[in-house]
Amino acid sequence: MRIHDALAGALLAALGGAVIWYVAGFPRVAGQIYGPDLFPRLIGIGLVLFGAGLVLRGARAAGGLPALLDLPSNGEIRRALLATLYIVASVLAVVFLAERLGSQILVFVILISGLLAVYRRPVLSLTLAVGLTVAFDLIFRVLLRVPLPSGPLTGVL
């Protein structure tokens, strides 16, 4: 199902308005100009502004009242279902196999299978999978200092 930009923008603007309304009840901090409501309020304002921009862009592109929802064809439904199953299977694989296989091997397998399915170009997919696996590992191990399971690669890394 394809949601028109005008409808998505209206929903974003409504969400931003709800955030602004909700944070209005946050308590004030004595002696400070700003309080705990500052950043959520800024995010709400941003949602309202960008949502309004999407509504205007969608209305201008449609040249009138747009069709807000388009029903997909059977091929699009099948592709969306396969993508959903891929994501669920990837999450379950991480939960149940990360300790045994190690995060590096598992991330590489998940990335290479997804990239091959999308791009169908083996050299590009392999290059991206290796680069993203190394980047993922460096970000979590070095930058965030999160110990990831290495599985059979324990002692190598």
mmCIF file with all atom_site columns, C-alpha atoms in Angstrom:
data_model
loop_
_atom_site.group_PDB
_atom_site.id
_atom_site.type_symbol
_atom_site.label_atom_id
_atom_site.label_alt_id
_atom_site.label_comp_id
_atom_site.label_asym_id
_atom_site.label_entity_id
_atom_site.label_seq_id
_atom_site.pdbx_PDB_ins_code
_atom_site.Cartn_x
_atom_site.Cartn_y
_atom_site.Cartn_z
_atom_site.occupancy
_atom_site.B_iso_or_equiv
_atom_site.pdbx_formal_charge
_atom_site.auth_seq_id
_atom_site.auth_comp_id
_atom_site.auth_asym_id
_atom_site.auth_atom_id
_atom_site.pdbx_PDB_model_num
ATOM 1   C CA . MET A 1 1   ? 0.000  0.000   0.000  1.00 0.00 ? 1   MET A CA 1
ATOM 2   C CA . ARG A 1 2   ? 1.341  3.367   -0.952 1.00 0.00 ? 2   ARG A CA 1
ATOM 3   C CA . ILE A 1 3   ? 0.426  6.294   1.261  1.00 0.00 ? 3   ILE A CA 1
ATOM 4   C CA . HIS A 1 4   ? 0.350  9.659   -0.488 1.00 0.00 ? 4   HIS A CA 1
ATOM 5   C CA . ASP A 1 5   ? 2.721  12.363  0.763  1.00 0.00 ? 5   ASP A CA 1
ATOM 6   C CA . ALA A 1 6   ? -0.195 14.578  1.818  1.00 0.00 ? 6   ALA A CA 1
ATOM 7   C CA . LEU A 1 7   ? -1.605 11.896  4.129  1.00 0.00 ? 7   LEU A CA 1
ATOM 8   C CA . ALA A 1 8   ? 1.828  11.025  5.553  1.00 0.00 ? 8   ALA A CA 1
ATOM 9   C CA . GLY A 1 9   ? 2.512  14.734  6.139  1.00 0.00 ? 9   GLY A CA 1
ATOM 10  C CA . ALA A 1 10  ? -0.813 15.223  7.896  1.00 0.00 ? 10  ALA A CA 1
ATOM 11  C CA . LEU A 1 11  ? -0.063 12.263  10.175 1.00 0.00 ? 11  LEU A CA 1
ATOM 12  C CA . LEU A 1 12  ? 3.424  13.619  10.954 1.00 0.00 ? 12  LEU A CA 1
ATOM 13  C CA . ALA A 1 13  ? 2.043  17.076  11.689 1.00 0.00 ? 13  ALA A CA 1
ATOM 14  C CA . ALA A 1 14  ? -0.617 15.563  13.972 1.00 0.00 ? 14  ALA A CA 1
ATOM 15  C CA . LEU A 1 15  ? 2.053  13.546  15.785 1.00 0.00 ? 15  LEU A CA 1
ATOM 16  C CA . GLY A 1 16  ? 4.150  16.695  16.215 1.00 0.00 ? 16  GLY A CA 1
ATOM 17  C CA . GLY A 1 17  ? 1.144  18.557  17.594 1.00 0.00 ? 17  GLY A CA 1
ATOM 18  C CA . ALA A 1 18  ? 0.489  15.721  20.048 1.00 0.00 ? 18  ALA A CA 1
ATOM 19  C CA . VAL A 1 19  ? 4.120  15.820  21.217 1.00 0.00 ? 19  VAL A CA 1
ATOM 20  C CA . ILE A 1 20  ? 3.978  19.583  21.751 1.00 0.00 ? 20  ILE A CA 1
ATOM 21  C CA . TRP A 1 21  ? 0.703  19.264  23.670 1.00 0.00 ? 21  TRP A CA 1
ATOM 22  C CA . TYR A 1 22  ? 2.044  16.399  25.813 1.00 0.00 ? 22  TYR A CA 1
ATOM 23  C CA . VAL A 1 23  ? 5.304  18.096  26.823 1.00 0.00 ? 23  VAL A CA 1
ATOM 24  C CA . ALA A 1 24  ? 3.433  21.238  27.881 1.00 0.00 ? 24  ALA A CA 1
ATOM 25  C CA . GLY A 1 25  ? 2.669  19.385  31.119 1.00 0.00 ? 25  GLY A CA 1
ATOM 26  C CA . PHE A 1 26  ? 6.311  18.678  31.926 1.00 0.00 ? 26  PHE A CA 1
ATOM 27  C CA . PRO A 1 27  ? 7.529  20.310  35.164 1.00 0.00 ? 27  PRO A CA 1
ATOM 28  C CA . ARG A 1 28  ? 9.655  23.456  35.118 1.00 0.00 ? 28  ARG A CA 1
ATOM 29  C CA . VAL A 1 29  ? 13.151 23.407  36.586 1.00 0.00 ? 29  VAL A CA 1
ATOM 30  C CA . ALA A 1 30  ? 13.738 26.204  39.081 1.00 0.00 ? 30  ALA A CA 1
ATOM 31  C CA . GLY A 1 31  ? 16.365 28.715  38.028 1.00 0.00 ? 31  GLY A CA 1
ATOM 32  C CA . GLN A 1 32  ? 16.658 27.559  34.406 1.00 0.00 ? 32  GLN A CA 1
ATOM 33  C CA . ILE A 1 33  ? 15.276 29.027  31.218 1.00 0.00 ? 33  ILE A CA 1
ATOM 34  C CA . TYR A 1 34  ? 14.695 25.609  29.691 1.00 0.00 ? 34  TYR A CA 1
ATOM 35  C CA . GLY A 1 35  ? 13.530 22.351  31.185 1.00 0.00 ? 35  GLY A CA 1
ATOM 36  C CA . PRO A 1 36  ? 12.955 18.726  30.239 1.00 0.00 ? 36  PRO A CA 1
ATOM 37  C CA . ASP A 1 37  ? 10.394 19.779  27.625 1.00 0.00 ? 37  ASP A CA 1
ATOM 38  C CA . LEU A 1 38  ? 12.911 21.582  25.375 1.00 0.00 ? 38  LEU A CA 1
ATOM 39  C CA . PHE A 1 39  ? 14.127 18.771  23.116 1.00 0.00 ? 39  PHE A CA 1
ATOM 40  C CA . PRO A 1 40  ? 10.777 16.968  22.763 1.00 0.00 ? 40  PRO A CA 1
ATOM 41  C CA . ARG A 1 41  ? 9.157  20.317  21.947 1.00 0.00 ? 41  ARG A CA 1
ATOM 42  C CA . LEU A 1 42  ? 11.812 21.036  19.284 1.00 0.00 ? 42  LEU A CA 1
ATOM 43  C CA . ILE A 1 43  ? 11.205 17.595  17.777 1.00 0.00 ? 43  ILE A CA 1
ATOM 44  C CA . GLY A 1 44  ? 7.447  18.243  17.810 1.00 0.00 ? 44  GLY A CA 1
ATOM 45  C CA . ILE A 1 45  ? 7.929  21.583  16.066 1.00 0.00 ? 45  ILE A CA 1
ATOM 46  C CA . GLY A 1 46  ? 10.115 19.897  13.465 1.00 0.00 ? 46  GLY A CA 1
ATOM 47  C CA . LEU A 1 47  ? 7.474  17.213  12.875 1.00 0.00 ? 47  LEU A CA 1
ATOM 48  C CA . VAL A 1 48  ? 4.777  19.853  12.403 1.00 0.00 ? 48  VAL A CA 1
ATOM 49  C CA . LEU A 1 49  ? 6.911  21.875  9.978  1.00 0.00 ? 49  LEU A CA 1
ATOM 50  C CA . PHE A 1 50  ? 8.080  18.914  7.896  1.00 0.00 ? 50  PHE A CA 1
ATOM 51  C CA . GLY A 1 51  ? 4.600  17.377  7.950  1.00 0.00 ? 51  GLY A CA 1
ATOM 52  C CA . ALA A 1 52  ? 3.099  20.624  6.669  1.00 0.00 ? 52  ALA A CA 1
ATOM 53  C CA . GLY A 1 53  ? 5.764  20.719  3.962  1.00 0.00 ? 53  GLY A CA 1
ATOM 54  C CA . LEU A 1 54  ? 4.832  17.191  2.891  1.00 0.00 ? 54  LEU A CA 1
ATOM 55  C CA . VAL A 1 55  ? 1.149  18.141  2.750  1.00 0.00 ? 55  VAL A CA 1
ATOM 56  C CA . LEU A 1 56  ? 1.904  21.162  0.582  1.00 0.00 ? 56  LEU A CA 1
ATOM 57  C CA . ARG A 1 57  ? 4.229  19.223  -1.710 1.00 0.00 ? 57  ARG A CA 1
ATOM 58  C CA . GLY A 1 58  ? 1.753  16.357  -2.053 1.00 0.00 ? 58  GLY A CA 1
ATOM 59  C CA . ALA A 1 59  ? -1.156 18.687  -2.831 1.00 0.00 ? 59  ALA A CA 1
ATOM 60  C CA . ARG A 1 60  ? 0.908  20.629  -5.363 1.00 0.00 ? 60  ARG A CA 1
ATOM 61  C CA . ALA A 1 61  ? 2.146  17.448  -7.088 1.00 0.00 ? 61  ALA A CA 1
ATOM 62  C CA . ALA A 1 62  ? -1.364 15.995  -7.326 1.00 0.00 ? 62  ALA A CA 1
ATOM 63  C CA . GLY A 1 63  ? -2.824 19.199  -8.732 1.00 0.00 ? 63  GLY A CA 1
ATOM 64  C CA . GLY A 1 64  ? -5.940 18.853  -6.634 1.00 0.00 ? 64  GLY A CA 1
ATOM 65  C CA . LEU A 1 65  ? -7.386 16.227  -4.310 1.00 0.00 ? 65  LEU A CA 1
ATOM 66  C CA . PRO A 1 66  ? -4.995 13.246  -4.455 1.00 0.00 ? 66  PRO A CA 1
ATOM 67  C CA . ALA A 1 67  ? -5.778 9.563   -3.999 1.00 0.00 ? 67  ALA A CA 1
ATOM 68  C CA . LEU A 1 68  ? -4.470 9.129   -0.473 1.00 0.00 ? 68  LEU A CA 1
ATOM 69  C CA . LEU A 1 69  ? -4.046 5.343   -0.607 1.00 0.00 ? 69  LEU A CA 1
ATOM 70  C CA . ASP A 1 70  ? -3.051 3.132   -3.524 1.00 0.00 ? 70  ASP A CA 1
ATOM 71  C CA . LEU A 1 71  ? -3.579 -0.590  -3.198 1.00 0.00 ? 71  LEU A CA 1
ATOM 72  C CA . PRO A 1 72  ? -0.578 -2.623  -4.334 1.00 0.00 ? 72  PRO A CA 1
ATOM 73  C CA . SER A 1 73  ? -0.490 -5.313  -6.972 1.00 0.00 ? 73  SER A CA 1
ATOM 74  C CA . ASN A 1 74  ? 0.030  -8.968  -6.080 1.00 0.00 ? 74  ASN A CA 1
ATOM 75  C CA . GLY A 1 75  ? 3.722  -8.756  -6.980 1.00 0.00 ? 75  GLY A CA 1
ATOM 76  C CA . GLU A 1 76  ? 4.265  -5.855  -4.611 1.00 0.00 ? 76  GLU A CA 1
ATOM 77  C CA . ILE A 1 77  ? 2.435  -7.688  -1.812 1.00 0.00 ? 77  ILE A CA 1
ATOM 78  C CA . ARG A 1 78  ? 4.609  -10.783 -2.321 1.00 0.00 ? 78  ARG A CA 1
ATOM 79  C CA . ARG A 1 79  ? 7.792  -8.706  -2.326 1.00 0.00 ? 79  ARG A CA 1
ATOM 80  C CA . ALA A 1 80  ? 6.757  -6.851  0.851  1.00 0.00 ? 80  ALA A CA 1
ATOM 81  C CA . LEU A 1 81  ? 5.929  -10.162 2.533  1.00 0.00 ? 81  LEU A CA 1
ATOM 82  C CA . LEU A 1 82  ? 9.339  -11.592 1.616  1.00 0.00 ? 82  LEU A CA 1
ATOM 83  C CA . ALA A 1 83  ? 11.065 -8.448  2.909  1.00 0.00 ? 83  ALA A CA 1
ATOM 84  C CA . THR A 1 84  ? 9.142  -8.701  6.175  1.00 0.00 ? 84  THR A CA 1
ATOM 85  C CA . LEU A 1 85  ? 10.043 -12.373 6.564  1.00 0.00 ? 85  LEU A CA 1
ATOM 86  C CA . TYR A 1 86  ? 13.702 -11.526 5.857  1.00 0.00 ? 86  TYR A CA 1
ATOM 87  C CA . ILE A 1 87  ? 13.737 -8.937  8.638  1.00 0.00 ? 87  ILE A CA 1
ATOM 88  C CA . VAL A 1 88  ? 12.002 -11.224 11.136 1.00 0.00 ? 88  VAL A CA 1
ATOM 89  C CA . ALA A 1 89  ? 14.341 -14.108 10.243 1.00 0.00 ? 89  ALA A CA 1
ATOM 90  C CA . SER A 1 90  ? 17.372 -11.804 10.632 1.00 0.00 ? 90  SER A CA 1
ATOM 91  C CA . VAL A 1 91  ? 16.285 -10.685 14.092 1.00 0.00 ? 91  VAL A CA 1
ATOM 92  C CA . LEU A 1 92  ? 15.574 -14.268 15.175 1.00 0.00 ? 92  LEU A CA 1
ATOM 93  C CA . ALA A 1 93  ? 18.967 -15.364 13.814 1.00 0.00 ? 93  ALA A CA 1
ATOM 94  C CA . VAL A 1 94  ? 20.706 -12.679 15.863 1.00 0.00 ? 94  VAL A CA 1
ATOM 95  C CA . VAL A 1 95  ? 18.804 -13.677 18.991 1.00 0.00 ? 95  VAL A CA 1
ATOM 96  C CA . PHE A 1 96  ? 19.360 -17.422 18.683 1.00 0.00 ? 96  PHE A CA 1
ATOM 97  C CA . LEU A 1 97  ? 22.638 -17.774 16.747 1.00 0.00 ? 97  LEU A CA 1
ATOM 98  C CA . ALA A 1 98  ? 24.821 -14.815 17.756 1.00 0.00 ? 98  ALA A CA 1
ATOM 99  C CA . GLU A 1 99  ? 26.562 -16.652 20.602 1.00 0.00 ? 99  GLU A CA 1
ATOM 100 C CA . ARG A 1 100 ? 27.290 -19.739 18.509 1.00 0.00 ? 100 ARG A CA 1
ATOM 101 C CA . LEU A 1 101 ? 28.250 -18.168 15.174 1.00 0.00 ? 101 LEU A CA 1
ATOM 102 C CA . GLY A 1 102 ? 29.562 -14.831 16.396 1.00 0.00 ? 102 GLY A CA 1
ATOM 103 C CA . SER A 1 103 ? 28.255 -11.420 15.493 1.00 0.00 ? 103 SER A CA 1
ATOM 104 C CA . GLN A 1 104 ? 30.716 -10.830 12.645 1.00 0.00 ? 104 GLN A CA 1
ATOM 105 C CA . ILE A 1 105 ? 29.791 -13.982 10.730 1.00 0.00 ? 105 ILE A CA 1
ATOM 106 C CA . LEU A 1 106 ? 26.092 -13.498 11.381 1.00 0.00 ? 106 LEU A CA 1
ATOM 107 C CA . VAL A 1 107 ? 26.079 -9.834  10.335 1.00 0.00 ? 107 VAL A CA 1
ATOM 108 C CA . PHE A 1 108 ? 28.008 -10.717 7.168  1.00 0.00 ? 108 PHE A CA 1
ATOM 109 C CA . VAL A 1 109 ? 25.556 -13.512 6.240  1.00 0.00 ? 109 VAL A CA 1
ATOM 110 C CA . ILE A 1 110 ? 22.532 -11.276 6.880  1.00 0.00 ? 110 ILE A CA 1
ATOM 111 C CA . LEU A 1 111 ? 24.022 -8.424  4.857  1.00 0.00 ? 111 LEU A CA 1
ATOM 112 C CA . ILE A 1 112 ? 25.233 -10.495 1.911  1.00 0.00 ? 112 ILE A CA 1
ATOM 113 C CA . SER A 1 113 ? 21.898 -12.295 1.562  1.00 0.00 ? 113 SER A CA 1
ATOM 114 C CA . GLY A 1 114 ? 19.924 -9.056  1.674  1.00 0.00 ? 114 GLY A CA 1
ATOM 115 C CA . LEU A 1 115 ? 22.260 -7.179  -0.654 1.00 0.00 ? 115 LEU A CA 1
ATOM 116 C CA . LEU A 1 116 ? 22.302 -10.008 -3.211 1.00 0.00 ? 116 LEU A CA 1
ATOM 117 C CA . ALA A 1 117 ? 18.513 -10.103 -3.146 1.00 0.00 ? 117 ALA A CA 1
ATOM 118 C CA . VAL A 1 118 ? 18.235 -6.355  -3.708 1.00 0.00 ? 118 VAL A CA 1
ATOM 119 C CA . TYR A 1 119 ? 21.143 -5.523  -6.040 1.00 0.00 ? 119 TYR A CA 1
ATOM 120 C CA . ARG A 1 120 ? 21.809 -8.898  -7.729 1.00 0.00 ? 120 ARG A CA 1
ATOM 121 C CA . ARG A 1 121 ? 25.411 -7.783  -8.271 1.00 0.00 ? 121 ARG A CA 1
ATOM 122 C CA . PRO A 1 122 ? 27.823 -10.127 -6.456 1.00 0.00 ? 122 PRO A CA 1
ATOM 123 C CA . VAL A 1 123 ? 30.911 -7.887  -6.437 1.00 0.00 ? 123 VAL A CA 1
ATOM 124 C CA . LEU A 1 124 ? 29.019 -4.855  -5.139 1.00 0.00 ? 124 LEU A CA 1
ATOM 125 C CA . SER A 1 125 ? 27.139 -6.952  -2.585 1.00 0.00 ? 125 SER A CA 1
ATOM 126 C CA . LEU A 1 126 ? 30.301 -8.634  -1.318 1.00 0.00 ? 126 LEU A CA 1
ATOM 127 C CA . THR A 1 127 ? 32.158 -5.321  -1.063 1.00 0.00 ? 127 THR A CA 1
ATOM 128 C CA . LEU A 1 128 ? 29.323 -3.645  0.818  1.00 0.00 ? 128 LEU A CA 1
ATOM 129 C CA . ALA A 1 129 ? 28.786 -6.638  3.115  1.00 0.00 ? 129 ALA A CA 1
ATOM 130 C CA . VAL A 1 130 ? 32.459 -6.829  4.098  1.00 0.00 ? 130 VAL A CA 1
ATOM 131 C CA . GLY A 1 131 ? 32.773 -3.066  4.577  1.00 0.00 ? 131 GLY A CA 1
ATOM 132 C CA . LEU A 1 132 ? 29.579 -2.750  6.591  1.00 0.00 ? 132 LEU A CA 1
ATOM 133 C CA . THR A 1 133 ? 30.461 -5.781  8.737  1.00 0.00 ? 133 THR A CA 1
ATOM 134 C CA . VAL A 1 134 ? 33.848 -4.278  9.591  1.00 0.00 ? 134 VAL A CA 1
ATOM 135 C CA . ALA A 1 135 ? 32.266 -0.871  10.265 1.00 0.00 ? 135 ALA A CA 1
ATOM 136 C CA . PHE A 1 136 ? 29.570 -2.446  12.466 1.00 0.00 ? 136 PHE A CA 1
ATOM 137 C CA . ASP A 1 137 ? 32.169 -4.364  14.442 1.00 0.00 ? 137 ASP A CA 1
ATOM 138 C CA . LEU A 1 138 ? 34.436 -1.329  14.889 1.00 0.00 ? 138 LEU A CA 1
ATOM 139 C CA . ILE A 1 139 ? 31.588 0.927   15.946 1.00 0.00 ? 139 ILE A CA 1
ATOM 140 C CA . PHE A 1 140 ? 30.334 -1.488  18.588 1.00 0.00 ? 140 PHE A CA 1
ATOM 141 C CA . ARG A 1 141 ? 33.680 -2.796  19.873 1.00 0.00 ? 141 ARG A CA 1
ATOM 142 C CA . VAL A 1 142 ? 35.864 0.312   19.702 1.00 0.00 ? 142 VAL A CA 1
ATOM 143 C CA . LEU A 1 143 ? 33.580 3.336   19.769 1.00 0.00 ? 143 LEU A CA 1
ATOM 144 C CA . LEU A 1 144 ? 30.705 2.091   21.956 1.00 0.00 ? 144 LEU A CA 1
ATOM 145 C CA . ARG A 1 145 ? 32.748 -0.546  23.850 1.00 0.00 ? 145 ARG A CA 1
ATOM 146 C CA . VAL A 1 146 ? 29.974 -3.123  23.586 1.00 0.00 ? 146 VAL A CA 1
ATOM 147 C CA . PRO A 1 147 ? 31.334 -6.668  23.863 1.00 0.00 ? 147 PRO A CA 1
ATOM 148 C CA . LEU A 1 148 ? 29.928 -8.664  20.950 1.00 0.00 ? 148 LEU A CA 1
ATOM 149 C CA . PRO A 1 149 ? 30.106 -12.462 20.797 1.00 0.00 ? 149 PRO A CA 1
ATOM 150 C CA . SER A 1 150 ? 32.808 -13.646 18.391 1.00 0.00 ? 150 SER A CA 1
ATOM 151 C CA . GLY A 1 151 ? 31.886 -17.330 18.195 1.00 0.00 ? 151 GLY A CA 1
ATOM 152 C CA . PRO A 1 152 ? 34.570 -19.257 16.266 1.00 0.00 ? 152 PRO A CA 1
ATOM 153 C CA . LEU A 1 153 ? 36.498 -16.003 15.696 1.00 0.00 ? 153 LEU A CA 1
ATOM 154 C CA . THR A 1 154 ? 37.287 -15.656 19.424 1.00 0.00 ? 154 THR A CA 1
ATOM 155 C CA . GLY A 1 155 ? 40.955 -14.810 19.800 1.00 0.00 ? 155 GLY A CA 1
ATOM 156 C CA . VAL A 1 156 ? 41.287 -13.807 16.133 1.00 0.00 ? 156 VAL A CA 1
ATOM 157 C CA . LEU A 1 157 ? 39.746 -10.365 16.657 1.00 0.00 ? 157 LEU A CA 1
#
